Amino acid sequence: MKITSKARIAGVIGWPVSHSRSPRLHGFWLDQYDIDGAYVPLPVRPEHLRDAFRALPKLGFAGVNITVPHKEAALAFMDQVENDADRAGAVNTVVISADGRLAGSNSDGFGFLENLRATTRVASLRGGSACVIGAGGAARAVCAALLDAGVGAIRLTNRTTARAQTLADDLGPHIEVVDWVRRRGALCEIGLLVNTTTLGMTGNPPLDLNLEALPSDAVVADIVYTPLETPLLTDARRRGNTVVDGLGMLLHQARPGFRAWFGVEPEVTPALRAAVLAD
Ligand code: ATR
């Protein structure tokens, strides 16, 4: 680790923040590229979020990541909101300019797509169709990124149908809402299935989804990464589908922030993955 009086400083704001893998992830890259800098966990209570954002430029921070539960609330404290954060309704990356202005963006969709491209043979999503499970901030980011990548049709299903409908109304005509009780039928003829809910995460029930109608060449992605292989991915893998775990998305979503704060385009490598997994 190299920290001089000229070190660039970034961090992650959350409450609690101890679960975050970001310090390990960015710390690995700082070492790998021998950068004069630090990336620190910043536990900030919700009632202190405004003060924390005001203080960051004064403390000389280059920027921060935002994690649970602040991603949506952070929007209100930005001087500038990038299009990806606006569409996701949430900020996960903040870049602080020399004059102290906060620019909020959301790299979750970018991370999802980059990981999909890096780990599968999916060369282009143009004209394809997908089914997305869930309607929270992660679903918004994934749907927006898929539409930007040229996916022609998204079937969206969520336990609370009204929330899925709001997302579809916000992101445009290529999203069709499928009632939660009819979700198994949403899988026929799709090329990509994505779980963006917390179902399947350690401590939560698995996603209850019958995969019978899913084409055997469809890719199945989960954004959950604890465990690395969720029950959904186990089911899909046993049927012969290509599966994509959630850890890769976490690694790739970190790239834009690192590049902006520390000036190096970082690489996602097996060594990085192993280091974050070992944490
Ligand atoms: P995030 O912003 O990280 O995506 P979120 O807004 O809490 O998180 O969304 C979590 C998603 O998991 C939602 O789609 C939620 O469904 P609801 O909109 O109906 O709440 C879904 N989810 C969580 N627990 C669930 C459960 N037991 N059954 C079905 N869906 C569930």
CSV table of C-alpha atoms and ligand atoms in Angstrom, one decimal:
chain,number,residue,atom,x,y,z
A,1,MET,CA,0.0,0.0,0.0
A,2,LYS,CA,1.3,3.4,-1.0
A,3,ILE,CA,-0.1,6.5,0.7
A,4,THR,CA,1.7,9.9,0.5
A,5,SER,CA,0.4,13.3,1.4
A,6,LYS,CA,-0.8,13.5,-2.3
A,7,ALA,CA,-2.9,10.3,-2.1
A,8,ARG,CA,-6.2,10.2,-3.9
A,9,ILE,CA,-9.0,9.1,-1.5
A,10,ALA,CA,-12.2,7.3,-2.2
A,11,GLY,CA,-14.5,5.1,-0.2
A,12,VAL,CA,-17.9,3.5,0.1
A,13,ILE,CA,-20.8,5.0,2.1
A,14,GLY,CA,-23.3,2.5,3.6
A,15,TRP,CA,-25.1,1.7,6.9
A,16,PRO,CA,-23.9,-0.7,8.0
A,17,VAL,CA,-20.9,-0.8,5.7
A,18,SER,CA,-19.0,-3.8,7.1
A,19,HIS,CA,-20.6,-6.2,4.6
A,20,SER,CA,-19.2,-4.3,1.6
A,21,ARG,CA,-16.6,-6.0,-0.5
A,22,SER,CA,-15.7,-2.8,-2.2
A,23,PRO,CA,-12.7,-1.9,0.1
A,24,ARG,CA,-11.2,-5.3,-0.7
A,25,LEU,CA,-11.9,-4.9,-4.4
A,26,HIS,CA,-10.5,-1.4,-4.8
A,27,GLY,CA,-7.7,-2.2,-2.4
A,28,PHE,CA,-6.6,-5.0,-4.7
A,29,TRP,CA,-6.5,-2.7,-7.7
A,30,LEU,CA,-4.6,0.0,-5.8
A,31,ASP,CA,-1.9,-2.5,-4.9
A,32,GLN,CA,-1.9,-4.0,-8.4
A,33,TYR,CA,-1.3,-0.7,-10.1
A,34,ASP,CA,0.9,0.7,-7.3
A,35,ILE,CA,-1.4,3.8,-7.0
A,36,ASP,CA,-0.8,6.5,-4.4
A,37,GLY,CA,-4.3,6.3,-2.9
A,38,ALA,CA,-6.8,4.8,-0.4
A,39,TYR,CA,-10.3,3.4,-0.5
A,40,VAL,CA,-12.0,3.3,2.9
A,41,PRO,CA,-15.3,2.1,4.4
A,42,LEU,CA,-17.5,5.0,5.5
A,43,PRO,CA,-20.3,4.0,7.9
A,44,VAL,CA,-22.9,6.8,7.7
A,45,ARG,CA,-26.3,6.7,9.4
A,46,PRO,CA,-29.3,7.7,7.1
A,47,GLU,CA,-29.9,10.9,9.1
A,48,HIS,CA,-26.3,11.9,8.5
A,49,LEU,CA,-26.2,11.3,4.8
A,50,ARG,CA,-26.6,15.0,3.8
A,51,ASP,CA,-23.8,16.1,6.1
A,52,ALA,CA,-21.6,13.3,4.9
A,53,PHE,CA,-22.0,14.4,1.2
A,54,ARG,CA,-21.4,18.1,2.2
A,55,ALA,CA,-18.2,17.1,3.9
A,56,LEU,CA,-16.7,14.9,1.2
A,57,PRO,CA,-15.4,17.7,-1.1
A,58,LYS,CA,-14.0,19.6,1.9
A,59,LEU,CA,-12.1,16.5,3.0
A,60,GLY,CA,-10.6,16.2,-0.5
A,61,PHE,CA,-12.3,13.0,-1.5
A,62,ALA,CA,-12.1,12.1,-5.2
A,63,GLY,CA,-15.4,10.3,-4.9
A,64,VAL,CA,-17.4,7.4,-3.3
A,65,ASN,CA,-19.5,4.4,-4.0
A,66,ILE,CA,-22.9,4.3,-2.4
A,67,THR,CA,-24.4,1.1,-1.0
A,68,VAL,CA,-27.4,-0.1,0.9
A,69,PRO,CA,-29.5,1.7,2.2
A,70,HIS,CA,-28.5,5.0,0.6
A,71,LYS,CA,-28.6,4.4,-3.1
A,72,GLU,CA,-32.0,6.0,-3.7
A,73,ALA,CA,-31.6,8.8,-1.1
A,74,ALA,CA,-28.3,9.8,-2.6
A,75,LEU,CA,-30.0,11.1,-5.7
A,76,ALA,CA,-31.3,14.2,-3.8
A,77,PHE,CA,-27.7,15.3,-2.8
A,78,MET,CA,-26.1,15.2,-6.2
A,79,ASP,CA,-25.3,18.4,-8.2
A,80,GLN,CA,-25.5,16.4,-11.4
A,81,VAL,CA,-27.3,13.1,-12.0
A,82,GLU,CA,-26.2,11.1,-15.0
A,83,ASN,CA,-28.7,9.4,-17.3
A,84,ASP,CA,-27.9,5.9,-15.9
A,85,ALA,CA,-28.6,6.9,-12.3
A,86,ASP,CA,-31.8,8.8,-13.4
A,87,ARG,CA,-33.2,5.7,-15.1
A,88,ALA,CA,-32.2,3.4,-12.3
A,89,GLY,CA,-33.6,5.7,-9.7
A,90,ALA,CA,-30.4,5.2,-7.7
A,91,VAL,CA,-26.8,6.3,-7.4
A,92,ASN,CA,-23.9,3.9,-6.8
A,93,THR,CA,-20.9,6.0,-7.9
A,94,VAL,CA,-20.1,9.6,-7.1
A,95,VAL,CA,-17.3,11.6,-8.8
A,96,ILE,CA,-16.3,14.8,-7.1
A,97,SER,CA,-14.9,17.5,-9.4
A,98,ALA,CA,-12.1,19.9,-8.5
A,99,ASP,CA,-14.7,22.6,-7.7
A,100,GLY,CA,-16.4,20.3,-5.3
A,101,ARG,CA,-19.5,19.3,-7.4
A,102,LEU,CA,-20.9,15.8,-6.9
A,103,ALA,CA,-21.8,13.9,-10.1
A,104,GLY,CA,-23.9,10.7,-9.4
A,105,SER,CA,-24.0,7.8,-11.8
A,106,ASN,CA,-25.1,4.2,-11.6
A,107,SER,CA,-22.7,1.5,-13.0
A,108,ASP,CA,-24.9,-1.6,-12.0
A,109,GLY,CA,-26.3,-2.0,-15.5
A,110,PHE,CA,-22.8,-1.5,-17.1
A,111,GLY,CA,-21.4,-4.1,-14.7
A,112,PHE,CA,-24.2,-6.5,-15.5
A,113,LEU,CA,-23.6,-6.3,-19.2
A,114,GLU,CA,-19.8,-6.3,-19.1
A,115,ASN,CA,-19.9,-9.4,-17.0
A,116,LEU,CA,-22.4,-11.1,-19.3
A,117,ARG,CA,-20.1,-10.3,-22.3
A,118,ALA,CA,-17.0,-11.5,-20.5
A,119,THR,CA,-18.3,-14.8,-19.2
A,120,THR,CA,-20.7,-16.0,-21.9
A,121,ARG,CA,-20.6,-16.3,-25.7
A,122,VAL,CA,-23.4,-13.7,-25.9
A,123,ALA,CA,-21.9,-11.4,-28.5
A,124,SER,CA,-24.9,-9.3,-29.1
A,125,LEU,CA,-28.2,-8.9,-27.4
A,126,ARG,CA,-29.7,-6.9,-30.3
A,127,GLY,CA,-33.2,-8.0,-31.1
A,128,GLY,CA,-33.2,-10.7,-28.4
A,129,SER,CA,-35.7,-11.2,-25.6
A,130,ALA,CA,-35.2,-11.5,-21.9
A,131,CYS,CA,-37.1,-12.1,-18.7
A,132,VAL,CA,-36.3,-10.1,-15.6
A,133,ILE,CA,-37.4,-11.1,-12.2
A,134,GLY,CA,-37.9,-8.2,-9.7
A,135,ALA,CA,-38.6,-4.5,-9.8
A,136,GLY,CA,-36.2,-2.8,-7.4
A,137,GLY,CA,-33.3,-0.6,-8.2
A,138,ALA,CA,-31.2,-3.5,-9.5
A,139,ALA,CA,-34.0,-4.5,-11.9
A,140,ARG,CA,-34.3,-0.9,-13.2
A,141,ALA,CA,-30.5,-0.8,-13.8
A,142,VAL,CA,-30.5,-4.2,-15.6
A,143,CYS,CA,-33.6,-3.4,-17.7
A,144,ALA,CA,-32.2,0.0,-18.8
A,145,ALA,CA,-28.9,-1.6,-19.7
A,146,LEU,CA,-30.5,-4.4,-21.7
A,147,LEU,CA,-32.7,-1.9,-23.6
A,148,ASP,CA,-29.6,0.2,-24.4
A,149,ALA,CA,-27.8,-3.0,-25.6
A,150,GLY,CA,-30.7,-3.5,-28.1
A,151,VAL,CA,-32.8,-6.2,-26.4
A,152,GLY,CA,-36.1,-6.1,-28.3
A,153,ALA,CA,-38.4,-7.3,-25.6
A,154,ILE,CA,-38.3,-7.7,-21.8
A,155,ARG,CA,-40.9,-9.7,-19.8
A,156,LEU,CA,-40.9,-8.3,-16.3
A,157,THR,CA,-42.4,-10.1,-13.4
A,158,ASN,CA,-42.4,-9.1,-9.7
A,159,ARG,CA,-44.2,-10.2,-6.6
A,160,THR,CA,-45.8,-6.7,-6.4
A,161,THR,CA,-47.1,-6.3,-9.9
A,162,ALA,CA,-47.8,-2.5,-9.5
A,163,ARG,CA,-44.1,-2.0,-8.9
A,164,ALA,CA,-43.3,-3.8,-12.1
A,165,GLN,CA,-45.9,-1.7,-14.0
A,166,THR,CA,-44.3,1.5,-12.7
A,167,LEU,CA,-40.9,0.4,-13.9
A,168,ALA,CA,-42.3,-0.6,-17.3
A,169,ASP,CA,-44.1,2.8,-17.6
A,170,ASP,CA,-40.9,4.6,-16.8
A,171,LEU,CA,-38.6,2.6,-19.2
A,172,GLY,CA,-40.8,2.4,-22.2
A,173,PRO,CA,-42.8,0.2,-24.5
A,174,HIS,CA,-40.4,-2.8,-24.9
A,175,ILE,CA,-41.2,-4.0,-21.4
A,176,GLU,CA,-44.2,-6.3,-20.9
A,177,VAL,CA,-45.4,-7.0,-17.3
A,178,VAL,CA,-46.2,-10.6,-16.6
A,179,ASP,CA,-48.3,-11.4,-13.5
A,180,TRP,CA,-46.3,-13.1,-10.7
A,181,VAL,CA,-48.5,-16.2,-10.7
A,182,ARG,CA,-47.9,-16.6,-14.4
A,183,ARG,CA,-44.1,-16.2,-14.2
A,184,ARG,CA,-43.2,-19.7,-15.4
A,185,GLY,CA,-44.9,-18.9,-18.7
A,186,ALA,CA,-42.7,-15.8,-19.2
A,187,LEU,CA,-39.7,-18.1,-19.9
A,188,CYS,CA,-40.7,-19.5,-23.3
A,189,GLU,CA,-38.6,-18.4,-26.2
A,190,ILE,CA,-36.4,-16.1,-24.2
A,191,GLY,CA,-32.6,-15.9,-24.6
A,192,LEU,CA,-31.8,-14.5,-21.2
A,193,LEU,CA,-33.3,-14.9,-17.7
A,194,VAL,CA,-32.1,-12.6,-14.9
A,195,ASN,CA,-33.0,-12.7,-11.2
A,196,THR,CA,-32.6,-9.3,-9.6
A,197,THR,CA,-34.5,-10.1,-6.4
A,198,THR,CA,-32.9,-11.1,-3.1
A,199,LEU,CA,-34.4,-14.6,-3.3
A,200,GLY,CA,-31.7,-17.3,-3.2
A,201,MET,CA,-29.4,-15.1,-1.1
A,202,THR,CA,-28.1,-16.8,2.1
A,203,GLY,CA,-30.8,-16.5,4.7
A,204,ASN,CA,-33.6,-15.9,2.2
A,205,PRO,CA,-35.9,-18.5,0.5
A,206,PRO,CA,-35.0,-19.6,-3.0
A,207,LEU,CA,-36.7,-18.2,-6.0
A,208,ASP,CA,-39.6,-20.4,-6.7
A,209,LEU,CA,-39.5,-20.7,-10.5
A,210,ASN,CA,-40.3,-23.7,-12.7
A,211,LEU,CA,-37.7,-23.7,-15.6
A,212,GLU,CA,-39.6,-26.2,-17.8
A,213,ALA,CA,-40.4,-23.6,-20.5
A,214,LEU,CA,-36.9,-22.1,-20.6
A,215,PRO,CA,-35.1,-22.8,-23.9
A,216,SER,CA,-32.0,-24.9,-23.3
A,217,ASP,CA,-29.7,-22.3,-25.0
A,218,ALA,CA,-30.9,-19.5,-22.8
A,219,VAL,CA,-28.4,-17.8,-20.4
A,220,VAL,CA,-29.4,-17.6,-16.8
A,221,ALA,CA,-27.9,-14.8,-14.6
A,222,ASP,CA,-28.4,-14.1,-10.9
A,223,ILE,CA,-27.2,-10.9,-9.3
A,224,VAL,CA,-27.0,-12.6,-5.9
A,225,TYR,CA,-23.4,-13.6,-5.1
A,226,THR,CA,-23.8,-15.1,-1.6
A,227,PRO,CA,-23.9,-18.0,-2.3
A,228,LEU,CA,-22.0,-17.9,-5.6
A,229,GLU,CA,-24.3,-20.6,-7.0
A,230,THR,CA,-27.9,-19.9,-6.0
A,231,PRO,CA,-30.6,-22.6,-6.2
A,232,LEU,CA,-31.8,-20.9,-9.4
A,233,LEU,CA,-28.3,-21.3,-11.0
A,234,THR,CA,-28.0,-24.9,-9.8
A,235,ASP,CA,-31.3,-25.8,-11.4
A,236,ALA,CA,-30.4,-24.0,-14.6
A,237,ARG,CA,-26.9,-25.6,-14.8
A,238,ARG,CA,-28.4,-29.1,-14.3
A,239,ARG,CA,-30.7,-28.4,-17.3
A,240,GLY,CA,-27.7,-27.5,-19.4
A,241,ASN,CA,-28.2,-23.7,-19.4
A,242,THR,CA,-25.2,-21.4,-19.3
A,243,VAL,CA,-25.2,-19.7,-15.9
A,244,VAL,CA,-23.7,-16.4,-14.8
A,245,ASP,CA,-23.2,-15.6,-11.1
A,246,GLY,CA,-23.5,-12.3,-9.4
A,247,LEU,CA,-19.9,-11.7,-8.3
A,248,GLY,CA,-18.8,-10.7,-11.8
A,249,MET,CA,-21.3,-7.9,-11.9
A,250,LEU,CA,-20.0,-6.6,-8.6
A,251,LEU,CA,-16.4,-6.6,-10.0
A,252,HIS,CA,-17.3,-4.9,-13.3
A,253,GLN,CA,-19.6,-2.3,-11.7
A,254,ALA,CA,-16.6,-1.0,-9.8
A,255,ARG,CA,-14.5,-0.2,-12.9
A,256,PRO,CA,-16.0,3.2,-13.8
A,257,GLY,CA,-15.5,4.6,-10.3
A,258,PHE,CA,-11.9,3.4,-10.0
A,259,ARG,CA,-11.0,4.9,-13.4
A,260,ALA,CA,-12.6,8.3,-12.5
A,261,TRP,CA,-10.9,8.5,-9.1
A,262,PHE,CA,-7.5,7.0,-9.7
A,263,GLY,CA,-7.0,7.5,-13.4
A,264,VAL,CA,-6.4,3.9,-14.4
A,265,GLU,CA,-8.7,1.5,-16.3
A,266,PRO,CA,-8.7,-1.5,-14.0
A,267,GLU,CA,-9.0,-5.1,-15.2
A,268,VAL,CA,-11.3,-7.8,-13.8
A,269,THR,CA,-9.1,-10.9,-13.5
A,270,PRO,CA,-9.3,-14.3,-11.9
A,271,ALA,CA,-6.9,-13.1,-9.2
A,272,LEU,CA,-9.2,-10.2,-8.3
A,273,ARG,CA,-12.2,-12.6,-8.2
A,274,ALA,CA,-10.2,-15.0,-5.9
A,275,ALA,CA,-9.2,-12.1,-3.6
A,276,VAL,CA,-12.7,-10.8,-3.2
A,277,LEU,CA,-14.0,-14.3,-2.7
A,278,ALA,CA,-11.4,-15.0,0.0
A,279,ASP,CA,-12.4,-11.9,1.9
B,1,ATR,P1,-32.8,-3.5,-4.9
B,1,ATR,O1,-33.1,-2.1,-5.0
B,1,ATR,O2,-31.5,-3.9,-4.4
B,1,ATR,O3,-33.2,-4.3,-6.2
B,1,ATR,P2,-35.3,-3.9,-3.4
B,1,ATR,O4,-35.9,-2.6,-3.9
B,1,ATR,O5,-35.5,-4.2,-2.0
B,1,ATR,O6,-33.8,-4.1,-3.7
B,1,ATR,O7,-36.0,-5.0,-4.3
B,1,ATR,C1,-35.9,-6.3,-4.0
B,1,ATR,C2,-36.7,-7.2,-5.0
B,1,ATR,O8,-36.8,-8.5,-4.4
B,1,ATR,C3,-38.1,-6.7,-5.3
B,1,ATR,O9,-38.4,-7.0,-6.6
B,1,ATR,C4,-38.9,-7.6,-4.3
B,1,ATR,O10,-40.3,-7.7,-4.6
B,1,ATR,P3,-41.4,-6.6,-4.2
B,1,ATR,O11,-41.3,-5.5,-5.1
B,1,ATR,O12,-42.7,-7.4,-4.3
B,1,ATR,O13,-41.1,-6.3,-2.7
B,1,ATR,C5,-38.2,-8.9,-4.4
B,1,ATR,N1,-38.4,-9.7,-3.3
B,1,ATR,C6,-37.9,-9.7,-2.0
B,1,ATR,N2,-38.4,-10.7,-1.2
B,1,ATR,C7,-39.2,-11.4,-2.0
B,1,ATR,C8,-40.0,-12.6,-1.8
B,1,ATR,N3,-40.1,-13.2,-0.6
B,1,ATR,N4,-40.8,-13.0,-2.8
B,1,ATR,C9,-40.8,-12.4,-4.0
B,1,ATR,N5,-40.0,-11.3,-4.3
B,1,ATR,C10,-39.3,-10.8,-3.3
